């Protein structure tokens, strides 16, 4: 059995940084993820006048409930969607002029539903180029609060940004959601907000689902970051691929916040042996991988992991309800399909689905990564059984797991796969 120490969750680290910055007092984050995305978030906070002191294994954030500590700032969000979507909402609660921009990749990704909602709350927000995209400027004068309707069918991060803003408003916030994707990520948000002292309730009726957030502010605390369940999916998939592999990830168990741990339920349906305890999750190969049809709307970040594993199943693997993966770092549905076809695998796609037929991937093939960390890490699973796979941009894993190639290389039947920087 191999025990893998997975880095901290990107999703949890980003939310924790927001909540710590907004809280009264100094928060210590234990075992935060250190990656391009989270460092970009921390640097964004620093640009806004928050104090973030980083040391190995712990980050200390001095909260500012009144908002940014500067009246004017320029923030570069790099490739980070959480940075690009959460920090403008945080800045809106303060007072000043704050300009945000991002990489070309992040500029392509949509912000429209979030920025429209912020405007409905009275925030003076202007896009500097294409409407609904970065760059943007926020001319902040606090947020009174109120009620609004939001379509979060494209990204749950729009809803998360508004929910986390809620306790910082003068009167509280009520958000009625007409559509919602990746709902488990919202559950992470709610649990973390409550742990920092927020009061949030949920009501379901004929109009949809309404989240009500009281104007309580936040209280600082010490907060431990759990391992990243999305990152763990590559190691769990490697174990299921076998033969004779077994992987245990400590820190991800029955009490885990992250919905992406449900990926192991997909592996169980395919035939893997899965054990989830209070403190860890273990996946073992049984020598069998069955085809299946699975709805991955709630765990769509693990869609590429399953797509990369799918050719080794004994029947077709059909993944449904994942239209939102087309507006991630790249169009992940098409990226997976194109790379699998280059490996000689038969694939069909639709607007929100992909179906992969059984087959033996054949190299040598250079995987087109589109600068997307999840494409690299997913096809590293395929590479375990396919000599000759390389990557045109292996280094883009720095976004969430800079040391991925070294750690994952230990699984390789053929040693550390080609393309490792």
mmCIF file of N, CA and C in Angstrom, residues 6-69:
data_model
loop_
_atom_site.group_PDB
_atom_site.id
_atom_site.type_symbol
_atom_site.label_atom_id
_atom_site.label_comp_id
_atom_site.label_asym_id
_atom_site.label_seq_id
_atom_site.Cartn_x
_atom_site.Cartn_y
_atom_site.Cartn_z
ATOM 1 N N UNK A 6 -1.182 14.333 0.028
ATOM 2 C CA UNK A 6 -1.700 15.267 -0.974
ATOM 3 C C UNK A 6 -1.638 16.695 -0.430
ATOM 4 N N UNK A 7 -1.205 17.655 -1.247
ATOM 5 C CA UNK A 7 -1.185 19.053 -0.775
ATOM 6 C C UNK A 7 -2.581 19.543 -0.403
ATOM 7 N N UNK A 8 -2.630 20.669 0.306
ATOM 8 C CA UNK A 8 -3.892 21.225 0.748
ATOM 9 C C UNK A 8 -4.809 21.603 -0.399
ATOM 10 N N UNK A 9 -6.095 21.640 -0.094
ATOM 11 C CA UNK A 9 -7.112 21.941 -1.101
ATOM 12 C C UNK A 9 -6.987 23.378 -1.605
ATOM 13 N N UNK A 10 -7.007 23.515 -2.918
ATOM 14 C CA UNK A 10 -7.016 24.856 -3.509
ATOM 15 C C UNK A 10 -8.310 25.579 -3.163
ATOM 16 N N UNK A 11 -9.439 24.895 -3.288
ATOM 17 C CA UNK A 11 -10.735 25.518 -3.021
ATOM 18 C C UNK A 11 -10.850 25.972 -1.574
ATOM 19 N N UNK A 12 -10.407 25.129 -0.651
ATOM 20 C CA UNK A 12 -10.493 25.479 0.762
ATOM 21 C C UNK A 12 -9.511 26.596 1.101
ATOM 22 N N UNK A 13 -8.294 26.531 0.555
ATOM 23 C CA UNK A 13 -7.302 27.575 0.829
ATOM 24 C C UNK A 13 -7.801 28.936 0.359
ATOM 25 N N UNK A 14 -8.361 29.008 -0.856
ATOM 26 C CA UNK A 14 -8.840 30.294 -1.380
ATOM 27 C C UNK A 14 -9.961 30.853 -0.514
ATOM 28 N N UNK A 15 -10.915 30.014 -0.141
ATOM 29 C CA UNK A 15 -12.011 30.488 0.712
ATOM 30 C C UNK A 15 -11.475 30.932 2.070
ATOM 31 N N UNK A 16 -10.546 30.168 2.610
ATOM 32 C CA UNK A 16 -9.992 30.508 3.915
ATOM 33 C C UNK A 16 -9.264 31.841 3.872
ATOM 34 N N UNK A 17 -8.568 32.127 2.787
ATOM 35 C CA UNK A 17 -7.877 33.406 2.663
ATOM 36 C C UNK A 17 -8.878 34.560 2.635
ATOM 37 N N UNK A 18 -9.962 34.404 1.896
ATOM 38 C CA UNK A 18 -11.000 35.437 1.872
ATOM 39 C C UNK A 18 -11.565 35.651 3.269
ATOM 40 N N UNK A 19 -11.981 34.569 3.923
ATOM 41 C CA UNK A 19 -12.625 34.669 5.222
ATOM 42 C C UNK A 19 -11.678 35.242 6.267
ATOM 43 N N UNK A 20 -10.411 34.842 6.210
ATOM 44 C CA UNK A 20 -9.420 35.365 7.154
ATOM 45 C C UNK A 20 -9.213 36.857 6.950
ATOM 46 N N UNK A 21 -9.165 37.283 5.685
ATOM 47 C CA UNK A 21 -8.971 38.703 5.400
ATOM 48 C C UNK A 21 -10.148 39.537 5.891
ATOM 49 N N UNK A 22 -11.331 38.952 5.868
ATOM 50 C CA UNK A 22 -12.532 39.686 6.255
ATOM 51 C C UNK A 22 -12.815 39.625 7.748
ATOM 52 N N UNK A 23 -12.105 38.790 8.482
ATOM 53 C CA UNK A 23 -12.428 38.517 9.885
ATOM 54 C C UNK A 23 -11.820 39.548 10.831
ATOM 55 N N UNK A 24 -12.403 39.642 12.009
ATOM 56 C CA UNK A 24 -11.866 40.456 13.084
ATOM 57 C C UNK A 24 -10.778 39.665 13.797
ATOM 58 N N UNK A 25 -9.510 40.127 13.721
ATOM 59 C CA UNK A 25 -8.413 39.430 14.365
ATOM 60 C C UNK A 25 -7.483 38.781 13.361
ATOM 61 N N UNK A 26 -6.530 38.024 13.871
ATOM 62 C CA UNK A 26 -5.536 37.356 13.024
ATOM 63 C C UNK A 26 -5.834 35.874 12.955
ATOM 64 N N UNK A 27 -5.953 35.354 11.739
ATOM 65 C CA UNK A 27 -6.232 33.944 11.483
ATOM 66 C C UNK A 27 -4.956 33.229 11.086
ATOM 67 N N UNK A 28 -4.786 32.020 11.593
ATOM 68 C CA UNK A 28 -3.680 31.156 11.160
ATOM 69 C C UNK A 28 -4.251 30.009 10.349
ATOM 70 N N UNK A 29 -3.768 29.869 9.116
ATOM 71 C CA UNK A 29 -4.161 28.771 8.241
ATOM 72 C C UNK A 29 -3.068 27.715 8.286
ATOM 73 N N UNK A 30 -3.434 26.510 8.686
ATOM 74 C CA UNK A 30 -2.478 25.419 8.790
ATOM 75 C C UNK A 30 -2.485 24.589 7.519
ATOM 76 N N UNK A 31 -1.290 24.300 7.025
ATOM 77 C CA UNK A 31 -1.085 23.462 5.848
ATOM 78 C C UNK A 31 -1.840 23.972 4.613
ATOM 79 N N UNK A 32 -1.753 25.271 4.334
ATOM 80 C CA UNK A 32 -2.393 25.778 3.115
ATOM 81 C C UNK A 32 -1.680 25.257 1.879
ATOM 82 N N UNK A 33 -2.403 25.207 0.780
ATOM 83 C CA UNK A 33 -1.786 24.851 -0.491
ATOM 84 C C UNK A 33 -0.837 25.960 -0.921
ATOM 85 N N UNK A 34 0.381 25.583 -1.291
ATOM 86 C CA UNK A 34 1.349 26.521 -1.850
ATOM 87 C C UNK A 34 1.455 26.220 -3.342
ATOM 88 N N UNK A 35 0.849 27.058 -4.140
ATOM 89 C CA UNK A 35 0.827 26.853 -5.596
ATOM 90 C C UNK A 35 0.657 28.204 -6.262
ATOM 91 N N UNK A 36 0.683 28.217 -7.586
ATOM 92 C CA UNK A 36 0.565 29.474 -8.306
ATOM 93 C C UNK A 36 -0.761 30.160 -7.987
ATOM 94 N N UNK A 37 -1.846 29.397 -7.943
ATOM 95 C CA UNK A 37 -3.154 29.998 -7.680
ATOM 96 C C UNK A 37 -3.232 30.610 -6.287
ATOM 97 N N UNK A 38 -2.802 29.874 -5.278
ATOM 98 C CA UNK A 38 -2.952 30.376 -3.914
ATOM 99 C C UNK A 38 -1.955 31.483 -3.601
ATOM 100 N N UNK A 39 -0.754 31.387 -4.165
ATOM 101 C CA UNK A 39 0.194 32.481 -3.989
ATOM 102 C C UNK A 39 -0.314 33.745 -4.678
ATOM 103 N N UNK A 40 -0.957 33.569 -5.833
ATOM 104 C CA UNK A 40 -1.556 34.713 -6.513
ATOM 105 C C UNK A 40 -2.659 35.344 -5.690
ATOM 106 N N UNK A 41 -3.449 34.518 -5.000
ATOM 107 C CA UNK A 41 -4.508 35.026 -4.138
ATOM 108 C C UNK A 41 -3.899 35.819 -2.979
ATOM 109 N N UNK A 42 -2.863 35.239 -2.345
ATOM 110 C CA UNK A 42 -2.218 35.925 -1.224
ATOM 111 C C UNK A 42 -1.588 37.236 -1.669
ATOM 112 N N UNK A 43 -0.974 37.249 -2.840
ATOM 113 C CA UNK A 43 -0.378 38.487 -3.348
ATOM 114 C C UNK A 43 -1.454 39.513 -3.689
ATOM 115 N N UNK A 44 -2.607 39.037 -4.148
ATOM 116 C CA UNK A 44 -3.727 39.938 -4.394
ATOM 117 C C UNK A 44 -4.202 40.593 -3.112
ATOM 118 N N UNK A 45 -4.286 39.812 -2.037
ATOM 119 C CA UNK A 45 -4.646 40.386 -0.741
ATOM 120 C C UNK A 45 -3.624 41.443 -0.310
ATOM 121 N N UNK A 46 -2.341 41.139 -0.504
ATOM 122 C CA UNK A 46 -1.298 42.089 -0.125
ATOM 123 C C UNK A 46 -1.432 43.389 -0.924
ATOM 124 N N UNK A 47 -1.751 43.263 -2.214
ATOM 125 C CA UNK A 47 -1.927 44.455 -3.037
ATOM 126 C C UNK A 47 -3.091 45.306 -2.533
ATOM 127 N N UNK A 48 -4.089 44.663 -1.945
ATOM 128 C CA UNK A 48 -5.257 45.360 -1.418
ATOM 129 C C UNK A 48 -5.028 45.902 -0.007
ATOM 130 N N UNK A 49 -3.834 45.685 0.532
ATOM 131 C CA UNK A 49 -3.506 46.252 1.829
ATOM 132 C C UNK A 49 -3.713 45.343 3.018
ATOM 133 N N UNK A 50 -3.917 44.056 2.760
ATOM 134 C CA UNK A 50 -4.013 43.092 3.852
ATOM 135 C C UNK A 50 -2.612 42.558 4.163
ATOM 136 N N UNK A 51 -2.386 42.190 5.409
ATOM 137 C CA UNK A 51 -1.100 41.626 5.811
ATOM 138 C C UNK A 51 -1.205 40.113 5.844
ATOM 139 N N UNK A 52 -0.390 39.459 5.008
ATOM 140 C CA UNK A 52 -0.333 37.994 4.953
ATOM 141 C C UNK A 52 1.111 37.583 5.214
ATOM 142 N N UNK A 53 1.322 36.892 6.303
ATOM 143 C CA UNK A 53 2.679 36.436 6.648
ATOM 144 C C UNK A 53 2.751 34.934 6.428
ATOM 145 N N UNK A 54 3.642 34.534 5.514
ATOM 146 C CA UNK A 54 3.723 33.127 5.139
ATOM 147 C C UNK A 54 4.974 32.487 5.712
ATOM 148 N N UNK A 55 4.796 31.316 6.308
ATOM 149 C CA UNK A 55 5.909 30.502 6.778
ATOM 150 C C UNK A 55 5.588 29.052 6.429
ATOM 151 N N UNK A 56 6.563 28.164 6.426
ATOM 152 C CA UNK A 56 6.291 26.769 6.065
ATOM 153 C C UNK A 56 5.211 26.153 6.945
ATOM 154 N N UNK A 57 4.161 25.667 6.287
ATOM 155 C CA UNK A 57 3.097 24.981 7.008
ATOM 156 C C UNK A 57 2.048 25.869 7.627
ATOM 157 N N UNK A 58 2.207 27.190 7.572
ATOM 158 C CA UNK A 58 1.226 28.084 8.188
ATOM 159 C C UNK A 58 1.279 29.466 7.548
ATOM 160 N N UNK A 59 0.111 30.022 7.269
ATOM 161 C CA UNK A 59 -0.016 31.401 6.808
ATOM 162 C C UNK A 59 -0.849 32.155 7.835
ATOM 163 N N UNK A 60 -0.424 33.382 8.142
ATOM 164 C CA UNK A 60 -1.100 34.207 9.142
ATOM 165 C C UNK A 60 -1.662 35.440 8.433
ATOM 166 N N UNK A 61 -2.961 35.660 8.591
ATOM 167 C CA UNK A 61 -3.654 36.739 7.894
ATOM 168 C C UNK A 61 -4.276 37.677 8.923
ATOM 169 N N UNK A 62 -3.902 38.958 8.847
ATOM 170 C CA UNK A 62 -4.502 39.965 9.719
ATOM 171 C C UNK A 62 -5.773 40.488 9.051
ATOM 172 N N UNK A 63 -6.899 40.210 9.680
ATOM 173 C CA UNK A 63 -8.174 40.578 9.093
ATOM 174 C C UNK A 63 -8.462 42.068 9.140
ATOM 175 N N UNK A 64 -9.260 42.512 8.166
ATOM 176 C CA UNK A 64 -9.695 43.907 8.092
ATOM 177 C C UNK A 64 -11.192 43.890 7.771
ATOM 178 N N UNK A 65 -12.057 43.827 8.788
ATOM 179 C CA UNK A 65 -13.501 43.776 8.530
ATOM 180 C C UNK A 65 -14.023 44.968 7.729
ATOM 181 N N UNK A 66 -13.342 46.113 7.809
ATOM 182 C CA UNK A 66 -13.796 47.300 7.080
ATOM 183 C C UNK A 66 -13.392 47.278 5.615
ATOM 184 N N UNK A 67 -12.584 46.286 5.214
ATOM 185 C CA UNK A 67 -12.206 46.189 3.809
ATOM 186 C C UNK A 67 -10.738 46.466 3.582
ATOM 187 N N UNK A 68 -10.332 46.591 2.319
ATOM 188 C CA UNK A 68 -8.920 46.775 1.976
ATOM 189 C C UNK A 68 -8.266 47.908 2.756
ATOM 190 N N UNK A 69 -6.964 47.733 2.980
ATOM 191 C CA UNK A 69 -6.208 48.707 3.763
ATOM 192 C C UNK A 69 -5.589 49.795 2.931
#
